[in-house]
XYZ file of C-alpha atoms in Angstrom:
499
model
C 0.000 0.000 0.000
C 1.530 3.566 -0.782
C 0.519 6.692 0.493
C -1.909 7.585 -2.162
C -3.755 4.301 -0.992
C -3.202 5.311 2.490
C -4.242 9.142 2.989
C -2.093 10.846 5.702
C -3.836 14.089 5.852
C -2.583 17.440 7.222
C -5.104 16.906 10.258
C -3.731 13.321 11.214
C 0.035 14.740 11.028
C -0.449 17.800 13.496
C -2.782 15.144 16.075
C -0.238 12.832 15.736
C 2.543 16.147 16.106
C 0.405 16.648 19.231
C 0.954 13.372 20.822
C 4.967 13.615 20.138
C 4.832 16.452 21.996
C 2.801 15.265 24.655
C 5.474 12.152 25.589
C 7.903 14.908 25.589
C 6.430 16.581 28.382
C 4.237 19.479 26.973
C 0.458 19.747 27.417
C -1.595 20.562 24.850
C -4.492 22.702 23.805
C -6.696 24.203 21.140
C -6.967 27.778 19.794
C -10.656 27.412 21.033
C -9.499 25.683 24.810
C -7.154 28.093 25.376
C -9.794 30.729 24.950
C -12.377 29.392 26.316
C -10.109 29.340 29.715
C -9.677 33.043 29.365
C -5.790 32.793 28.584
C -5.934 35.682 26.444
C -7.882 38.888 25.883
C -8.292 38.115 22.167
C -6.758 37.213 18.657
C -4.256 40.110 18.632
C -2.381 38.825 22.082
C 0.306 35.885 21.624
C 1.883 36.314 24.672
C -0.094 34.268 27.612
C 0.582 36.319 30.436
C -0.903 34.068 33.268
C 1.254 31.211 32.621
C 4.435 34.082 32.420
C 3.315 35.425 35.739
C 3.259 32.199 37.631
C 6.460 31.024 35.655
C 7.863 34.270 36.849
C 6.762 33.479 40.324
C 7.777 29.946 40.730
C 11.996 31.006 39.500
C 11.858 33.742 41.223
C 10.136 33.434 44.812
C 12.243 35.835 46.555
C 10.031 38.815 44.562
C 6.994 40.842 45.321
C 3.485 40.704 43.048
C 4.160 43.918 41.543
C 7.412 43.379 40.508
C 6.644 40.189 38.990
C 3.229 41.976 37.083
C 6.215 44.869 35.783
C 8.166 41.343 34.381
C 4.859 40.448 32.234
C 4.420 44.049 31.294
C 7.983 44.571 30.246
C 8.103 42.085 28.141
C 4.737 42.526 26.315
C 6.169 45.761 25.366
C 9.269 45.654 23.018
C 11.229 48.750 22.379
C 11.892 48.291 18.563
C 10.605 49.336 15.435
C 12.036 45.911 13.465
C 11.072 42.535 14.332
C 14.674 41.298 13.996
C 15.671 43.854 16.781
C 12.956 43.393 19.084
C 13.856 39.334 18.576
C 17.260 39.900 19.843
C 16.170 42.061 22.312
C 13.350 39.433 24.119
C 16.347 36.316 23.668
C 18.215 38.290 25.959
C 16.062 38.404 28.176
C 15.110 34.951 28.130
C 18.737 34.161 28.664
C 19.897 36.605 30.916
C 16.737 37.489 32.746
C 14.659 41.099 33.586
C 16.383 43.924 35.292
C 14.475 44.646 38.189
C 14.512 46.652 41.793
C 12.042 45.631 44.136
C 12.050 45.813 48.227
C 13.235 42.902 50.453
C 9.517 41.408 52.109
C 11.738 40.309 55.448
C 14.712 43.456 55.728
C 12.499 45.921 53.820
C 15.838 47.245 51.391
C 15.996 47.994 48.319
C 17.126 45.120 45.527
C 18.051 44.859 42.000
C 18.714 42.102 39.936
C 17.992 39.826 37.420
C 13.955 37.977 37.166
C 14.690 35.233 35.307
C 11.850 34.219 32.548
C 13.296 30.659 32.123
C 14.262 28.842 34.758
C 17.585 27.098 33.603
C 18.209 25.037 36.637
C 15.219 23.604 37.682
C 13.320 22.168 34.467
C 9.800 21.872 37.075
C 9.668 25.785 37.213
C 8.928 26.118 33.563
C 5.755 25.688 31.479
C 5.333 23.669 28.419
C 2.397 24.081 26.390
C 1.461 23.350 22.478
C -1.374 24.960 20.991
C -3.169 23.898 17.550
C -4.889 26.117 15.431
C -4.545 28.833 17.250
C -6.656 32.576 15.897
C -4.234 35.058 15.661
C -4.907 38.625 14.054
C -2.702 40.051 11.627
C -1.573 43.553 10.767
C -4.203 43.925 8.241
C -7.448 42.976 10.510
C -7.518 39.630 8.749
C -6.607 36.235 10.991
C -4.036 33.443 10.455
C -4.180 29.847 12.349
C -0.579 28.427 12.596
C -0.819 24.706 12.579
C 1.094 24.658 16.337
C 2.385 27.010 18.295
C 5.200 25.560 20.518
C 4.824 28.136 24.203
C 7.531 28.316 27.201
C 6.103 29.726 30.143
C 3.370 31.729 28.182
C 5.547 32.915 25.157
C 5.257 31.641 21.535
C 8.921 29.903 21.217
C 8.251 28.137 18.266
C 5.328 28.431 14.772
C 5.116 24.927 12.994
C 3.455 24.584 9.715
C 2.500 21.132 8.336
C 1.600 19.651 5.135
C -0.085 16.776 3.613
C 2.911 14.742 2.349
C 0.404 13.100 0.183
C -0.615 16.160 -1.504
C 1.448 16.577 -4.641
C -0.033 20.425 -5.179
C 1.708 21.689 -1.781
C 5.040 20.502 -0.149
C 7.496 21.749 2.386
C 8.418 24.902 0.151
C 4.618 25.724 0.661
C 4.642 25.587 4.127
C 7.778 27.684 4.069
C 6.644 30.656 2.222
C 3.162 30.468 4.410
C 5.721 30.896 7.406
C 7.354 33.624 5.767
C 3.758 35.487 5.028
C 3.013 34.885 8.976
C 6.330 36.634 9.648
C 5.001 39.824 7.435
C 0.982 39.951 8.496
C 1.497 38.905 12.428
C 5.262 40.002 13.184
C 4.092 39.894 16.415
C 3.773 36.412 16.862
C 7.631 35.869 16.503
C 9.198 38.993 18.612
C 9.751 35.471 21.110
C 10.487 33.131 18.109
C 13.237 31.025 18.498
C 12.649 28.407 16.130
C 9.913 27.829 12.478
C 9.461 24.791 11.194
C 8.337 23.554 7.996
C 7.130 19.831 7.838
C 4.799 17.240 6.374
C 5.827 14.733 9.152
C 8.079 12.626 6.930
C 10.504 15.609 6.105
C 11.021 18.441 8.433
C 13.374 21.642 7.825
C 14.040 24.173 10.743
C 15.334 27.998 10.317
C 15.416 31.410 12.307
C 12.956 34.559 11.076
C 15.802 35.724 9.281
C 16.187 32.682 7.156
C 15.699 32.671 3.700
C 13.997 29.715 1.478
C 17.641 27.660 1.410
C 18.393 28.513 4.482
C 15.937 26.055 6.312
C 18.234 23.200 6.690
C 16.413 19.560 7.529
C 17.021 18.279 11.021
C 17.955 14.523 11.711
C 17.861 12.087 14.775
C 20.871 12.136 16.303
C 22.006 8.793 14.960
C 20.933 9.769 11.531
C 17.639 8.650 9.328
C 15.261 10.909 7.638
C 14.561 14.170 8.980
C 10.813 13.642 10.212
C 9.449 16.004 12.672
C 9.506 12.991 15.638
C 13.352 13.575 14.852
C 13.004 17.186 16.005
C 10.825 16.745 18.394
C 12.846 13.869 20.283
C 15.936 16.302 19.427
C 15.099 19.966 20.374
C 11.910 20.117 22.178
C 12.595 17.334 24.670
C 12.562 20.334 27.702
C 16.195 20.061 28.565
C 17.265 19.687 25.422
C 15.084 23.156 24.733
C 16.407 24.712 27.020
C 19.956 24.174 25.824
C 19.563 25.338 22.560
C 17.946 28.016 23.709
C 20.615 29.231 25.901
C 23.498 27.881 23.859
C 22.699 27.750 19.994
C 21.290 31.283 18.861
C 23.178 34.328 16.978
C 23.041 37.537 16.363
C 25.145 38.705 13.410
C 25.341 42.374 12.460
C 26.843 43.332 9.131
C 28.834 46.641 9.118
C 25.381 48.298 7.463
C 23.342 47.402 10.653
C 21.821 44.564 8.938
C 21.049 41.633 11.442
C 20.780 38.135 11.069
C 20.090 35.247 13.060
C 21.862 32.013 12.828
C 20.551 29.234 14.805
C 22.028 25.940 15.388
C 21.776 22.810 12.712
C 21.336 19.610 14.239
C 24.962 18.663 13.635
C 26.237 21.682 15.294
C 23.768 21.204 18.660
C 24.760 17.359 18.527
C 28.287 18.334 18.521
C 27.980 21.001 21.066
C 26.283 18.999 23.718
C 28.619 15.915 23.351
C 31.637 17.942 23.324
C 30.925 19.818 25.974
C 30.293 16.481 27.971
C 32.977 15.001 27.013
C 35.298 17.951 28.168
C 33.579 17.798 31.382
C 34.361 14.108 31.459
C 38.268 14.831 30.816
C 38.492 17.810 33.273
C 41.664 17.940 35.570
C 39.770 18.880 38.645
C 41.444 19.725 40.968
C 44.499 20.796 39.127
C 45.661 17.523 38.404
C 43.425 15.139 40.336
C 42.727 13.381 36.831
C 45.387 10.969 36.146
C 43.691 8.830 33.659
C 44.295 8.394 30.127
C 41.610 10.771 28.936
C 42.217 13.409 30.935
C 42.884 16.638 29.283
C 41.882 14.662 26.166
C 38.289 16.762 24.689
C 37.438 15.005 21.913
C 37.709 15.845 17.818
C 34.922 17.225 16.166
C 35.163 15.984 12.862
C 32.764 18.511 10.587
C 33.461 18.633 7.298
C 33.793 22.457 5.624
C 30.767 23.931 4.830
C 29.322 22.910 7.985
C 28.876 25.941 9.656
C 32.628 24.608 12.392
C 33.515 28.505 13.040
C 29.966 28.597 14.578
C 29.973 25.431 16.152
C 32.936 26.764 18.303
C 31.654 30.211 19.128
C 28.225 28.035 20.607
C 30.536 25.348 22.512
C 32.311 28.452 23.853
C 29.280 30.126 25.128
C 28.097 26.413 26.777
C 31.226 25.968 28.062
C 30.940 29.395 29.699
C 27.770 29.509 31.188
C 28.268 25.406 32.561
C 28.710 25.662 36.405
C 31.148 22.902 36.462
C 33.668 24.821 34.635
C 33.659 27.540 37.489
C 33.614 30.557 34.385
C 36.737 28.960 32.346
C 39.292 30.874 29.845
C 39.232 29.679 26.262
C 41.836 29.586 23.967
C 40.912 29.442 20.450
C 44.350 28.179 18.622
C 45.075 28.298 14.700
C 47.892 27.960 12.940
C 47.901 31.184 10.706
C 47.255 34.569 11.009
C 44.366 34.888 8.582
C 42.547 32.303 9.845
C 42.898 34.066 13.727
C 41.378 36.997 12.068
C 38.426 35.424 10.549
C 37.576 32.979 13.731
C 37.917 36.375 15.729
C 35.966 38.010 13.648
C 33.056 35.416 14.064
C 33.587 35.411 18.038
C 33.288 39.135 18.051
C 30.268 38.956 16.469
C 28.569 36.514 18.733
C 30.402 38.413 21.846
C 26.885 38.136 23.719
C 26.371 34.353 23.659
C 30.584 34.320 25.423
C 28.960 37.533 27.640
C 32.339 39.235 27.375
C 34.345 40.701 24.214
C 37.271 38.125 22.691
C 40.977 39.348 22.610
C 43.817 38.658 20.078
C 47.202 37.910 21.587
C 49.802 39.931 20.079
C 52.794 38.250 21.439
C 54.013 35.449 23.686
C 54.378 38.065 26.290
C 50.343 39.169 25.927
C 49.613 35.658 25.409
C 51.217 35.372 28.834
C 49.371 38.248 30.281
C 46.020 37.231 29.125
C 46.485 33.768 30.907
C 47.642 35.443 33.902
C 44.359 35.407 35.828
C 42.335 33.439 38.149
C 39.556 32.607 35.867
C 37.470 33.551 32.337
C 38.734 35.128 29.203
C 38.734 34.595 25.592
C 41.737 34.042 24.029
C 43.032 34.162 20.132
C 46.863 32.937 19.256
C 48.461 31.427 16.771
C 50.263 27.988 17.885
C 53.229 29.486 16.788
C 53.206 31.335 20.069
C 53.955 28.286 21.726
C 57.221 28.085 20.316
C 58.887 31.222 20.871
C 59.555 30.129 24.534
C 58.851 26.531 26.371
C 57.430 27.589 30.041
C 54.295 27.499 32.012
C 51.274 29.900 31.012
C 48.841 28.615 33.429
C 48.202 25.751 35.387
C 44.866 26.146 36.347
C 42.630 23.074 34.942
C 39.503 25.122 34.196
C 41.526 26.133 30.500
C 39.694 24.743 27.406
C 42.126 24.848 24.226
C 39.940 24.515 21.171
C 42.150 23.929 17.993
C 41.004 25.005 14.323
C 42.324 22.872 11.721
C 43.615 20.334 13.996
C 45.047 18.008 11.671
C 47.768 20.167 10.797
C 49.675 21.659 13.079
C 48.960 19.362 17.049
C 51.308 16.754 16.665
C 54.701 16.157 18.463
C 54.394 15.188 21.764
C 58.372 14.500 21.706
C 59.384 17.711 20.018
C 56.388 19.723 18.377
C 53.429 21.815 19.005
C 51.784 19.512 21.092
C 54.200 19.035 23.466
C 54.560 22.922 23.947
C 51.262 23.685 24.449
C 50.367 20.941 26.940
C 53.751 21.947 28.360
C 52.792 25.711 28.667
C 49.233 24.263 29.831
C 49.936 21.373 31.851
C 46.057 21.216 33.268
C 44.035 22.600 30.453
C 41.715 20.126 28.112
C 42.009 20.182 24.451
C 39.578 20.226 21.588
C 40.332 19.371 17.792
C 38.224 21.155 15.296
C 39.020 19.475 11.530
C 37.364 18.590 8.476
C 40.140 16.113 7.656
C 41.629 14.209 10.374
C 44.369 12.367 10.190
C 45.189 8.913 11.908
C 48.985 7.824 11.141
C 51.504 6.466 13.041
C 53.007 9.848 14.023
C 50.149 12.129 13.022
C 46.752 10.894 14.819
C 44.247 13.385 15.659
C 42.613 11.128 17.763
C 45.378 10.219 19.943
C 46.219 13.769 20.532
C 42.866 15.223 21.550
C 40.682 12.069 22.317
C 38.148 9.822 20.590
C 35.464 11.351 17.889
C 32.969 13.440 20.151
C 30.890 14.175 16.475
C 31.158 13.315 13.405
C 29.439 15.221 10.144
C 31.510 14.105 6.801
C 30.736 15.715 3.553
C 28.641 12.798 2.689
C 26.176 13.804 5.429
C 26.861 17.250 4.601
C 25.770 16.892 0.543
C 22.757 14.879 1.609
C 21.333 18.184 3.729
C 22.607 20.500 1.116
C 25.238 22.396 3.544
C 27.607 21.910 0.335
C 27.856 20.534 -3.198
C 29.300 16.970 -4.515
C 32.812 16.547 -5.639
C 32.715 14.530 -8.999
C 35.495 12.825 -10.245
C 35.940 11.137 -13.743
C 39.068 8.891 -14.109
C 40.728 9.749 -17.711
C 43.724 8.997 -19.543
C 45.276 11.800 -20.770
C 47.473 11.582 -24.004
C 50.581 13.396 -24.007
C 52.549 13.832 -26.956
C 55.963 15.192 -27.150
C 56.448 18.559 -29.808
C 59.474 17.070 -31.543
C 60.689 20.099 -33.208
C 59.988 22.126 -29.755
C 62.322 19.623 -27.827
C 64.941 19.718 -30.747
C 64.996 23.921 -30.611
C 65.384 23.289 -26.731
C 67.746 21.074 -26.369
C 69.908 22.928 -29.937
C 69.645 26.084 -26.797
C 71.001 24.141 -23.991
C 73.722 23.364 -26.384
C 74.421 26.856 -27.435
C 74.526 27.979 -24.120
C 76.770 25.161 -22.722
């Protein structure tokens, strides 16, 4: 039976959607339900305030009623004029949290801090809700009804269009330029947005608001197979997992015009990121030297293949590495082995300078390197490995020092007399990270055995098969060459003459 036999229509795919999400952990509701219950004052409010307020409450106990009712009001009111810009502005403050001043219930002072909208900590404190066909009024008086709208704690994280995959007059182009004409009637919808989705449950692609048509890349299990929406499901809105993307996997790039653009995470590049960054955990030397086994120091190779988006993938296992507890706010040094390629993995870091949540520095000299290391804990650090020849001493010997290493297949070997021996020498407790697209595993050159097993692996085979690059084709000929006779007889009459 094939699936014109078998009708899968657009209503079975977002009930079944529905149930996915349910086993994940999220309730779920219709447009009509949620009104009914009074969750909104009408079709032209996305946000759901009561479920932000108690939210609100529940991370932050320690604050009074009216400062948690300023919260909801601050953040139904962005500041922008552009979508894009009041985007950026509401992920910071799902990251970082509210600025607030309130006064102390038990000592009666005055406070200020942070109200935290997400709490990242304690996955009970948060509120996960999907809503189907859900009224919502557009610039023009006119309404649109999203197939499902993914919510945490009352604000509309996610827009999901589905298709009939048995329809041959719509597909998941369709349902991507219907997102796009949500985007332009009911901007307000996505000020929250961190993720739209595009699927017919078979085939799923993912991209940001700023996206274009090729820009919505499909997502995959984590073990590879086809890219059906239970892939996505299982592999971003499982609520940890959420949350870590979330915090971890979103960009803000500005061009030098103003122009913004927001890059969010593949599911190569949040596969990697996670593993990695459990993996250096894993191979920590805490305390200072406690870790005595084989691994440790040892953070795994990430194996992408170019054209995989690898300068971003380090920028976003930066910022996790950053903001993970364990790592008690760790330096990073970013390593390369020329001068060109510093400047443009710098130049990517300083773009994304709010996911590291302090501004990357270049190391002019072994002497700066030397001064930049000199400290008791964060930093981010750009150097050439040729710095670690000038001179063979300590830099640091603190253990919470994560060396991440572009192009690692050229330039980290040596642990007799080469550049890995200097740099583990110069950072006896830090843990290392290979970057590469083409690692190498020979007798005297193994990637592996200088930074530790595979933590992720996307080859250009996986990469041509999502369309992150093109094919290489190669036809085997036999070239005939023939020799110019009276060409080699002038030659060689010249050699002769000037002999």
């Amino acid at each position: 039976m094939n699936l014109h036999e078998f009708r899968i229509s657009e209503a079975t795919v977002e009930y079944g959607t529905g149930d996915s999400f349910g086993a994940a952990g999220f309730a779920c509701l219709s447009g009509a339900a949620l009104d009914d219950a009074g969750e909104r004052s009408g079709a032209d409010s996305v946000i759901l305030p009561k479920r932000l307020a108690t939210a609100v409450r529940k991370s932050n106990p320690e604050l009074p009623s009216d400062t948690v009712e300023q919260v909801v009001r601050t953040v139904q009111r962005p500041p922008h004029p552009t979508l894009i810009e009041n985007n950026r502005w509401l992920h910071g403050l799902l990251t970082d949290g509210v600025e607030v001043e309130y006064r102390d219930a038990t000592t009666r002072e005055n406070r200020g801090g942070r109200a935290r909208l997400v709490d990242f900590d304690n996955l009970a404190n948060n509120d996960f809700l999907v809503v189907h066909q859900m009224a919502v009024a557009t610039i023009n008086g006119k309404q649109i009804r999203p197939d499902l709208i993914v919510y945490l704690n009352g604000l509309p994280l996610a827009v999901i269009e589905l298709k009939d995959p048995t329809d041959e007059s719509t597909d998941l182009w369709t349902a991507i330029d219907q997102l796009g004409r949500y985007l332009r009637t009911a901007p307000d919808l996505f000020v929250a947005n961190l993720l739209v989705v595009a699927s017919d449950g078979l085939l799923t692609r993912v991209g940001s608001i700023t996206s274009g048509r090729q820009r919505f890349m499909p997502w995959r299990p984590a073990t590879g197979g086809k890219p059906t929406l239970g892939a996505l499901i299982r592999g971003v809105f499982e609520p940890a997992a959420l949350l870590d993307y979330l915090r971890s996997c979103v960009i803000f790039e500005e061009d030098e015009r103003g122009n913004v653009a927001k890059k969010v995470a593949g599911y190569h590049q949040f596969r990697a990121v996670r593993q990695t960054c459990a993996k250096v955990l894993a191979a920590l030397k805490l305390p200072a030297g406690a870790n005595t086994t084989t691994e440790a120091g040892k953070g795994g190779v990430v194996w992408h293949t170019q054209g995989s988006g690898k300068s971003l993938t380090m920028l976003m296992l930066a910022g996790a590495l950053i903001r993970e507890p364990a790592m008690a706010n760790p330096t990073i040094v970013m390593v390369t082995d020329r001068n060109d390629l510093d400047d443009q993995l710098f130049t990517t870091f300083a773009g994304g300078r709010a996911l590291l949540r302090q501004d990357p520095v270049q190391a002019e000299s072994r002497a700066h390197l030397q001064e930049l290391l000199d400290r008791a804990s964060g930093g981010v650090v750009f150097t050439t490995i040729h710095k670690f020849t000038e001179e063979h001493s300590k830099l640091s010997e603190r253990a919470n020092v994560v060396v991440m290493a572009d192009e690692a297949h050229r330039s980290q070997y040596g642990f007799t007399e080469g550049g890995a021996r200097w740099m583990r020498e110069a950072l006896p407790n830090a843990t290392f990270v290979g970057f590469t697209g083409t690692p190498l595993d020979l007798d005297d050159r193994s990637t592996p055995r200088v930074f530790g097993e595979y933590s992720d692996i996307y080859d250009i085979r996986q990469a041509v098969e999502d369309g992150a690059t093109k094919p290489i084709y190669y036809e085997p000929r036999i070239i005939k060459l023939l020799v110019n006779e009276a060409g080699a007889a002038a030659a060689e009459a010249e050699l002769d003459a000037a002999a």
